């Protein structure tokens, strides 16, 4: 089965003597909660790859003073109530004393695990929350330097893949923001992203979504990849020195699946592939008023995220015209439904390829039913479930899924995974000029 898997860099030439940053680290396997290999903590089907949120979110600045004390007390009461830990008053008093002395407070390991899992449970745009309790939490709050964060991020990608194929929900939490001591930041939207190279005459080779970060990384000294549509971007990480550095992801941390079609042999000529671990890296994990700006987390892909968004969107890989042409469809008029027919075949190919490779992937019909199971479980416990209909309904055949025929409460709850405007700007490489640094570990 491994013959169907490709690791980034396999069969590629050496780095030609450029100043790269291959990441290695001696980080032990997660000794914390063992969890079932289930779930998708990051988002609704396809929408992790959709347009960035337009609604404003809190500034990239931590809470302080009374606001922090209120947020901390609210979280501690929630933790003690749901975990049956007894009277929260002593812990609240301890936290308030710590905030008065230092301007912030430190979560216990149990609080960190509970907060990260609740942030998934509260994610209104995620359809895959049925297994929120299965999220494995790796506590790396001692890490602040860019090189250490890069090494641990590569370990995250390795740890997220079990037995070479099965994907498990995982979050790695790095140092939080504190007064006068900002935590590290990962500029990449996801730990694995493909570069986008503008063509001189127009258009883009690779992923147009990542043109800005690609240019920024090259300004830092990254020499670029082979110039293919699927060159893996380096990690761009801002550590304690507050200067971004670039780090090449090692090939054994990037699991990729070639996209084949179950019926059409010519599909191989398209030379498509996609990475297996969707590790979102630009969102802040906010727990009880404390912001963890670097906390990459992943579940597994839903097929539509790749087949109906990444590879199909006109501002991404825009493959529907090419697929339709090879299928011999009439593209002269939208009334032929050529886009719909090409989209279905593209999604069939994605699901078939991940199944063939033995790599975990869900489909939108199954995940929709699971979401309704999640709703039922939460309602039976007296907990309302916040959900954004426009993100929960899959981007393919939405009306054929049970989540389509409902309305939802869209209220946002905390703990939460939050998109800060500054972080979104960083994913586009829009945070100003940076000194070109050779990042090596």
Short mmCIF file of C-alpha atoms in Angstrom, two decimals:
data_model
loop_
_atom_site.label_atom_id
_atom_site.label_comp_id
_atom_site.label_asym_id
_atom_site.label_seq_id
_atom_site.Cartn_x
_atom_site.Cartn_y
_atom_site.Cartn_z
CA UNK A 1 0.00 0.00 0.00
CA UNK A 2 2.89 2.35 0.61
CA UNK A 3 3.58 2.30 -3.12
CA UNK A 4 0.66 4.68 -3.46
CA UNK A 5 2.08 7.20 -0.99
CA UNK A 6 4.55 9.92 -1.83
CA UNK A 7 6.53 11.94 0.62
CA UNK A 8 7.48 15.50 -0.25
CA UNK A 9 10.91 15.55 -1.85
CA UNK A 10 10.84 11.88 -2.86
CA UNK A 11 12.70 11.49 -6.10
CA UNK A 12 13.58 15.21 -6.15
CA UNK A 13 17.06 16.55 -6.55
CA UNK A 14 19.11 17.68 -3.58
CA UNK A 15 18.79 21.25 -2.36
CA UNK A 16 21.70 22.28 -4.57
CA UNK A 17 23.75 23.67 -1.73
CA UNK A 18 21.24 26.34 -0.70
CA UNK A 19 21.02 27.44 2.89
CA UNK A 20 18.09 25.33 4.05
CA UNK A 21 16.67 24.43 7.43
CA UNK A 22 15.90 20.74 7.61
CA UNK A 23 14.10 20.16 10.89
CA UNK A 24 14.91 17.42 13.35
CA UNK A 25 14.11 17.21 17.03
CA UNK A 26 14.25 14.69 19.84
CA UNK A 27 10.72 15.17 21.13
CA UNK A 28 9.18 12.12 22.79
CA UNK A 29 5.84 10.74 21.67
CA UNK A 30 2.85 12.37 23.33
CA UNK A 31 2.62 11.00 26.87
CA UNK A 32 -0.70 12.63 27.54
CA UNK A 33 -4.23 11.52 26.59
CA UNK A 34 -4.40 8.65 24.17
CA UNK A 35 -7.39 9.18 21.93
CA UNK A 36 -9.38 7.42 19.27
CA UNK A 37 -8.29 8.11 15.72
CA UNK A 38 -11.42 10.05 14.93
CA UNK A 39 -12.69 13.50 14.19
CA UNK A 40 -11.80 16.75 12.50
CA UNK A 41 -11.14 19.62 14.89
CA UNK A 42 -10.52 22.40 12.50
CA UNK A 43 -13.53 23.35 10.43
CA UNK A 44 -16.58 22.56 8.38
CA UNK A 45 -16.21 20.58 5.19
CA UNK A 46 -14.33 22.54 2.62
CA UNK A 47 -14.34 25.76 4.53
CA UNK A 48 -10.87 25.49 5.97
CA UNK A 49 -9.96 26.20 2.37
CA UNK A 50 -12.59 28.87 1.75
CA UNK A 51 -12.35 32.64 1.83
CA UNK A 52 -10.95 34.08 5.02
CA UNK A 53 -13.57 35.33 7.48
CA UNK A 54 -14.79 38.84 6.81
CA UNK A 55 -16.18 39.53 10.26
CA UNK A 56 -13.76 41.38 12.55
CA UNK A 57 -12.25 39.49 15.46
CA UNK A 58 -10.43 40.68 18.59
CA UNK A 59 -7.08 42.32 18.04
CA UNK A 60 -3.94 40.25 18.44
CA UNK A 61 -3.50 41.62 21.99
CA UNK A 62 -3.95 39.58 25.20
CA UNK A 63 -6.48 40.50 27.86
CA UNK A 64 -5.26 42.17 31.03
CA UNK A 65 -6.45 43.27 34.46
CA UNK A 66 -10.15 42.88 35.31
CA UNK A 67 -11.03 41.51 31.86
CA UNK A 68 -8.46 38.74 32.24
CA UNK A 69 -9.64 37.93 35.75
CA UNK A 70 -13.25 37.66 34.57
CA UNK A 71 -12.33 35.42 31.63
CA UNK A 72 -10.15 33.24 33.84
CA UNK A 73 -12.83 32.85 36.51
CA UNK A 74 -15.46 31.97 33.92
CA UNK A 75 -13.23 29.28 32.42
CA UNK A 76 -12.26 27.80 35.78
CA UNK A 77 -15.91 27.56 36.84
CA UNK A 78 -16.69 25.82 33.54
CA UNK A 79 -13.79 23.40 33.98
CA UNK A 80 -14.65 22.54 37.57
CA UNK A 81 -18.32 22.13 36.70
CA UNK A 82 -17.94 19.84 33.68
CA UNK A 83 -15.00 17.89 35.11
CA UNK A 84 -16.66 17.54 38.54
CA UNK A 85 -13.66 19.02 40.31
CA UNK A 86 -15.52 20.56 43.21
CA UNK A 87 -15.47 24.14 44.45
CA UNK A 88 -13.63 26.41 41.96
CA UNK A 89 -13.13 29.25 44.46
CA UNK A 90 -9.65 28.23 45.69
CA UNK A 91 -8.34 27.90 42.14
CA UNK A 92 -9.91 31.24 41.14
CA UNK A 93 -8.27 32.93 44.12
CA UNK A 94 -4.93 31.38 43.19
CA UNK A 95 -5.25 32.59 39.60
CA UNK A 96 -6.23 36.12 40.64
CA UNK A 97 -3.18 36.30 42.90
CA UNK A 98 -0.97 35.14 40.01
CA UNK A 99 -2.49 37.72 37.65
CA UNK A 100 -1.94 40.50 40.20
CA UNK A 101 1.71 39.51 40.54
CA UNK A 102 2.62 38.74 36.91
CA UNK A 103 -0.13 40.14 34.68
CA UNK A 104 -1.13 36.66 33.52
CA UNK A 105 -1.52 33.10 34.80
CA UNK A 106 -0.50 29.59 33.78
CA UNK A 107 -3.00 26.86 33.04
CA UNK A 108 -2.50 23.49 34.62
CA UNK A 109 -2.05 20.65 32.18
CA UNK A 110 -5.61 19.44 32.83
CA UNK A 111 -6.93 22.95 32.17
CA UNK A 112 -4.97 23.15 28.93
CA UNK A 113 -6.35 19.83 27.69
CA UNK A 114 -9.89 20.71 28.72
CA UNK A 115 -9.65 24.16 27.09
CA UNK A 116 -8.25 22.87 23.79
CA UNK A 117 -11.00 20.26 23.53
CA UNK A 118 -13.74 22.74 24.39
CA UNK A 119 -12.40 25.12 21.77
CA UNK A 120 -13.05 22.36 19.25
CA UNK A 121 -16.50 21.68 20.70
CA UNK A 122 -17.28 25.39 20.40
CA UNK A 123 -16.04 25.75 16.80
CA UNK A 124 -19.21 26.92 15.07
CA UNK A 125 -17.76 26.36 11.59
CA UNK A 126 -16.67 22.78 12.15
CA UNK A 127 -18.89 19.88 11.11
CA UNK A 128 -16.60 17.22 12.66
CA UNK A 129 -17.10 17.87 16.37
CA UNK A 130 -18.60 14.53 17.35
CA UNK A 131 -15.21 13.33 18.60
CA UNK A 132 -14.05 16.50 20.35
CA UNK A 133 -13.05 14.50 23.42
CA UNK A 134 -10.53 12.52 21.34
CA UNK A 135 -8.24 15.49 20.64
CA UNK A 136 -4.71 14.67 21.79
CA UNK A 137 -2.89 17.60 23.37
CA UNK A 138 0.90 17.98 23.22
CA UNK A 139 2.06 20.57 25.75
CA UNK A 140 5.12 22.44 24.43
CA UNK A 141 4.59 25.71 26.29
CA UNK A 142 8.26 25.82 27.18
CA UNK A 143 9.18 26.50 23.55
CA UNK A 144 9.56 30.08 22.32
CA UNK A 145 12.48 30.03 19.85
CA UNK A 146 11.60 29.77 16.17
CA UNK A 147 13.85 26.77 15.55
CA UNK A 148 12.37 24.81 18.44
CA UNK A 149 8.83 25.59 17.30
CA UNK A 150 9.73 24.48 13.77
CA UNK A 151 11.16 21.19 15.00
CA UNK A 152 8.13 20.49 17.19
CA UNK A 153 5.80 21.38 14.31
CA UNK A 154 7.49 18.78 12.14
CA UNK A 155 7.08 16.30 14.99
CA UNK A 156 3.40 17.23 15.12
CA UNK A 157 3.00 16.20 11.49
CA UNK A 158 4.74 12.89 12.17
CA UNK A 159 2.72 12.23 15.32
CA UNK A 160 -0.55 13.02 13.53
CA UNK A 161 -0.01 10.03 11.23
CA UNK A 162 -0.40 6.63 12.86
CA UNK A 163 0.95 3.49 11.18
CA UNK A 164 1.98 5.56 8.17
CA UNK A 165 -1.63 6.17 7.09
CA UNK A 166 -4.24 6.76 9.79
CA UNK A 167 -4.70 10.40 10.74
CA UNK A 168 -5.46 11.31 14.36
CA UNK A 169 -6.72 14.62 15.85
CA UNK A 170 -3.79 16.41 17.46
CA UNK A 171 -2.86 19.84 18.79
CA UNK A 172 0.57 21.10 19.83
CA UNK A 173 0.42 24.14 22.11
CA UNK A 174 3.41 26.49 22.26
CA UNK A 175 4.16 29.37 24.64
CA UNK A 176 1.31 31.84 25.24
CA UNK A 177 1.41 35.58 25.01
CA UNK A 178 2.35 37.26 28.30
CA UNK A 179 2.96 40.89 29.30
CA UNK A 180 6.14 42.02 27.58
CA UNK A 181 6.74 38.50 26.27
CA UNK A 182 4.77 37.58 23.14
CA UNK A 183 4.50 33.94 22.25
CA UNK A 184 5.77 32.52 18.95
CA UNK A 185 3.78 32.90 15.76
CA UNK A 186 3.52 30.56 12.77
CA UNK A 187 2.91 32.60 9.62
CA UNK A 188 1.68 29.68 7.50
CA UNK A 189 -2.06 29.15 7.32
CA UNK A 190 -1.42 25.41 7.63
CA UNK A 191 1.79 23.59 8.50
CA UNK A 192 1.72 22.12 4.99
CA UNK A 193 0.89 24.45 2.13
CA UNK A 194 1.89 24.55 -1.54
CA UNK A 195 3.78 27.48 -3.01
CA UNK A 196 2.33 29.83 -5.59
CA UNK A 197 4.66 31.28 -8.26
CA UNK A 198 3.30 34.10 -10.47
CA UNK A 199 3.91 33.58 -14.19
CA UNK A 200 5.47 36.53 -16.04
CA UNK A 201 2.56 36.63 -18.47
CA UNK A 202 -0.12 36.16 -15.83
CA UNK A 203 -1.50 33.26 -13.88
CA UNK A 204 0.13 31.22 -11.14
CA UNK A 205 2.03 27.95 -10.97
CA UNK A 206 0.88 26.23 -7.80
CA UNK A 207 -1.62 27.56 -5.30
CA UNK A 208 -2.70 31.18 -5.89
CA UNK A 209 -3.78 31.40 -2.25
CA UNK A 210 -0.14 31.28 -1.16
CA UNK A 211 1.48 33.71 -3.59
CA UNK A 212 2.05 36.32 -0.87
CA UNK A 213 3.64 33.98 1.66
CA UNK A 214 5.71 32.36 -1.09
CA UNK A 215 7.17 35.75 -2.02
CA UNK A 216 7.75 36.59 1.63
CA UNK A 217 9.59 33.31 2.24
CA UNK A 218 11.77 33.92 -0.79
CA UNK A 219 12.55 37.37 0.58
CA UNK A 220 13.78 35.65 3.72
CA UNK A 221 16.17 33.54 1.65
CA UNK A 222 14.16 30.46 0.71
CA UNK A 223 15.37 29.56 -2.79
CA UNK A 224 12.01 28.16 -3.86
CA UNK A 225 11.18 24.63 -4.89
CA UNK A 226 11.29 22.93 -8.28
CA UNK A 227 8.66 25.26 -9.66
CA UNK A 228 6.01 22.53 -9.73
CA UNK A 229 2.34 23.05 -8.83
CA UNK A 230 2.92 21.19 -5.56
CA UNK A 231 6.11 22.57 -4.00
CA UNK A 232 5.79 22.43 -0.21
CA UNK A 233 6.30 25.84 1.36
CA UNK A 234 8.77 26.20 4.21
CA UNK A 235 7.51 27.10 7.65
CA UNK A 236 7.81 30.80 8.42
CA UNK A 237 8.02 31.22 12.18
CA UNK A 238 8.42 34.27 14.38
CA UNK A 239 9.96 33.34 17.71
CA UNK A 240 11.01 35.18 20.84
CA UNK A 241 13.24 37.51 18.80
CA UNK A 242 10.09 38.66 16.92
CA UNK A 243 11.84 38.23 13.56
CA UNK A 244 10.49 35.68 11.06
CA UNK A 245 12.74 32.80 10.02
CA UNK A 246 12.15 30.14 7.38
CA UNK A 247 12.47 26.38 7.92
CA UNK A 248 12.26 23.66 5.32
CA UNK A 249 9.93 20.84 6.34
CA UNK A 250 11.71 17.47 6.22
CA UNK A 251 10.33 15.02 3.70
CA UNK A 252 9.39 12.42 6.31
CA UNK A 253 6.98 14.91 7.93
CA UNK A 254 4.96 15.52 4.75
CA UNK A 255 2.67 12.69 3.74
CA UNK A 256 1.14 13.15 0.28
CA UNK A 257 -1.38 11.13 -1.73
CA UNK A 258 -1.34 11.02 -5.57
CA UNK A 259 -4.82 11.67 -6.96
CA UNK A 260 -6.05 8.91 -9.29
CA UNK A 261 -9.47 8.10 -10.70
CA UNK A 262 -11.15 4.71 -10.33
CA UNK A 263 -12.30 4.63 -13.98
CA UNK A 264 -10.09 6.92 -16.08
CA UNK A 265 -6.47 5.95 -16.65
CA UNK A 266 -5.73 9.34 -18.25
CA UNK A 267 -6.26 10.97 -14.86
CA UNK A 268 -2.65 10.16 -13.97
CA UNK A 269 -1.56 12.61 -16.70
CA UNK A 270 -2.92 15.45 -14.56
CA UNK A 271 -0.17 14.65 -12.01
CA UNK A 272 -2.24 15.74 -9.01
CA UNK A 273 -1.59 15.13 -5.34
CA UNK A 274 -2.48 16.56 -1.96
CA UNK A 275 -1.08 16.35 1.53
CA UNK A 276 -2.78 14.14 4.10
CA UNK A 277 -2.67 16.21 7.31
CA UNK A 278 -4.68 19.47 7.38
CA UNK A 279 -2.87 21.11 10.32
CA UNK A 280 -4.24 24.62 10.76
CA UNK A 281 -1.51 26.85 12.17
CA UNK A 282 -2.60 30.49 12.07
CA UNK A 283 -5.44 30.49 14.60
CA UNK A 284 -5.04 31.55 18.21
CA UNK A 285 -6.19 29.14 20.89
CA UNK A 286 -7.90 31.33 23.48
CA UNK A 287 -8.53 29.74 26.90
CA UNK A 288 -9.75 31.78 29.83
CA UNK A 289 -8.33 35.03 28.47
CA UNK A 290 -4.90 33.55 27.71
CA UNK A 291 -3.89 33.58 24.03
CA UNK A 292 -1.78 30.80 22.55
CA UNK A 293 -0.92 32.28 19.12
CA UNK A 294 0.96 29.17 17.97
CA UNK A 295 -1.14 26.05 18.49
CA UNK A 296 -1.29 24.00 15.26
CA UNK A 297 -4.08 21.45 15.26
CA UNK A 298 -5.48 18.91 12.84
CA UNK A 299 -8.07 16.27 12.25
CA UNK A 300 -8.38 14.53 8.92
CA UNK A 301 -9.62 15.82 5.60
CA UNK A 302 -13.14 15.60 4.31
CA UNK A 303 -13.01 14.80 0.60
CA UNK A 304 -14.83 17.98 -0.43
CA UNK A 305 -12.16 20.17 1.16
CA UNK A 306 -9.75 18.98 -1.51
CA UNK A 307 -12.05 17.97 -4.36
CA UNK A 308 -14.62 20.77 -4.16
CA UNK A 309 -12.43 23.62 -2.92
CA UNK A 310 -8.62 23.29 -3.11
CA UNK A 311 -8.49 21.74 -6.56
CA UNK A 312 -11.75 23.10 -7.97
CA UNK A 313 -12.14 26.74 -6.92
CA UNK A 314 -11.46 29.19 -9.74
CA UNK A 315 -9.11 31.18 -7.51
CA UNK A 316 -7.23 28.07 -6.44
CA UNK A 317 -6.15 25.23 -8.78
CA UNK A 318 -9.19 25.75 -11.06
CA UNK A 319 -9.19 22.20 -12.42
CA UNK A 320 -12.83 21.89 -13.52
CA UNK A 321 -12.24 23.13 -17.10
CA UNK A 322 -9.34 20.69 -17.59
CA UNK A 323 -11.28 17.78 -16.12
CA UNK A 324 -14.36 18.60 -18.21
CA UNK A 325 -12.27 18.74 -21.38
CA UNK A 326 -10.75 15.32 -20.68
CA UNK A 327 -14.22 13.93 -19.93
CA UNK A 328 -15.46 15.25 -23.27
CA UNK A 329 -18.15 17.45 -21.72
CA UNK A 330 -19.86 20.34 -23.49
CA UNK A 331 -18.49 23.46 -21.80
CA UNK A 332 -20.14 25.97 -24.12
CA UNK A 333 -23.02 26.56 -21.72
CA UNK A 334 -23.47 26.22 -17.98
CA UNK A 335 -26.83 24.57 -18.70
CA UNK A 336 -24.99 21.40 -19.67
CA UNK A 337 -23.98 21.16 -16.00
CA UNK A 338 -20.44 20.40 -17.05
CA UNK A 339 -19.07 21.99 -13.87
CA UNK A 340 -21.27 19.80 -11.70
CA UNK A 341 -20.30 16.63 -13.55
CA UNK A 342 -16.59 17.47 -13.48
CA UNK A 343 -16.84 18.34 -9.78
CA UNK A 344 -18.35 14.97 -8.92
CA UNK A 345 -15.61 13.11 -10.80
CA UNK A 346 -12.92 15.20 -9.13
CA UNK A 347 -14.35 14.35 -5.72
CA UNK A 348 -14.65 10.68 -6.66
CA UNK A 349 -10.96 10.71 -7.55
CA UNK A 350 -9.98 12.27 -4.22
CA UNK A 351 -11.96 9.78 -2.13
CA UNK A 352 -10.76 6.86 -4.25
CA UNK A 353 -7.12 7.91 -3.96
CA UNK A 354 -7.14 8.31 -0.17
CA UNK A 355 -8.94 4.98 0.17
CA UNK A 356 -6.44 3.33 -2.15
CA UNK A 357 -3.57 4.73 -0.08
CA UNK A 358 -5.23 3.75 3.19
CA UNK A 359 -5.13 7.35 4.43
CA UNK A 360 -7.96 8.52 6.67
CA UNK A 361 -10.57 10.68 4.96
CA UNK A 362 -14.30 11.20 5.54
CA UNK A 363 -17.01 12.01 3.02
CA UNK A 364 -19.59 14.76 3.37
CA UNK A 365 -22.59 12.45 3.69
CA UNK A 366 -21.07 10.49 6.57
CA UNK A 367 -19.81 13.60 8.34
CA UNK A 368 -23.21 15.28 8.07
CA UNK A 369 -24.86 12.36 9.84
CA UNK A 370 -22.15 12.42 12.50
CA UNK A 371 -22.77 16.10 13.11
CA UNK A 372 -26.44 15.44 13.83
CA UNK A 373 -25.36 12.74 16.27
CA UNK A 374 -23.16 15.36 17.94
CA UNK A 375 -26.12 17.74 18.15
CA UNK A 376 -28.22 15.07 19.81
CA UNK A 377 -25.56 14.20 22.35
CA UNK A 378 -24.95 17.82 23.30
CA UNK A 379 -28.65 18.63 23.57
CA UNK A 380 -29.16 15.60 25.80
CA UNK A 381 -26.64 17.17 28.18
CA UNK A 382 -28.42 20.51 28.09
CA UNK A 383 -25.74 22.22 25.99
CA UNK A 384 -26.68 24.30 22.98
CA UNK A 385 -24.50 23.82 19.90
CA UNK A 386 -23.38 26.88 17.98
CA UNK A 387 -23.07 26.32 14.22
CA UNK A 388 -22.71 28.45 11.11
CA UNK A 389 -25.03 27.01 8.45
CA UNK A 390 -22.97 28.40 5.57
CA UNK A 391 -19.94 26.45 6.81
CA UNK A 392 -21.63 23.31 8.12
CA UNK A 393 -23.42 22.53 4.84
CA UNK A 394 -20.91 20.81 2.49
CA UNK A 395 -19.85 22.55 -0.74
CA UNK A 396 -21.01 19.57 -2.83
CA UNK A 397 -24.61 18.24 -2.98
CA UNK A 398 -25.51 20.19 0.14
CA UNK A 399 -29.27 19.58 -0.09
CA UNK A 400 -28.72 15.80 -0.12
CA UNK A 401 -27.22 15.94 3.38
CA UNK A 402 -29.30 16.17 6.58
CA UNK A 403 -27.45 19.25 7.87
CA UNK A 404 -28.95 21.30 5.02
CA UNK A 405 -32.51 21.11 6.30
CA UNK A 406 -31.95 22.84 9.65
CA UNK A 407 -31.20 26.21 11.18
CA UNK A 408 -28.51 26.74 13.80
CA UNK A 409 -27.53 29.09 16.59
CA UNK A 410 -24.43 30.96 15.40
CA UNK A 411 -23.31 32.33 18.79
CA UNK A 412 -19.56 32.11 19.44
CA UNK A 413 -18.46 30.57 22.72
CA UNK A 414 -15.15 30.34 24.58
CA UNK A 415 -12.66 28.71 24.80
CA UNK A 416 -12.23 29.17 21.07
CA UNK A 417 -9.93 29.00 18.08
CA UNK A 418 -9.81 32.62 16.93
CA UNK A 419 -8.74 34.28 13.68
CA UNK A 420 -6.89 37.48 14.59
CA UNK A 421 -6.58 40.05 11.76
CA UNK A 422 -2.81 40.26 12.25
CA UNK A 423 -2.45 36.50 11.90
CA UNK A 424 -4.49 36.49 8.69
CA UNK A 425 -2.26 39.24 7.31
CA UNK A 426 0.80 37.14 8.11
CA UNK A 427 -0.60 34.19 6.13
CA UNK A 428 -0.63 36.52 3.12
CA UNK A 429 2.92 37.75 3.78
CA UNK A 430 1.57 41.24 4.45
CA UNK A 431 3.24 42.17 7.73
CA UNK A 432 5.94 44.41 6.33
CA UNK A 433 9.51 43.83 5.28
CA UNK A 434 11.65 41.42 7.23
CA UNK A 435 15.36 40.88 7.43
CA UNK A 436 16.47 37.95 5.28
CA UNK A 437 17.65 35.33 7.73
CA UNK A 438 19.14 31.91 7.23
CA UNK A 439 17.17 29.77 9.65
CA UNK A 440 19.04 26.67 10.60
CA UNK A 441 18.69 24.25 13.49
#
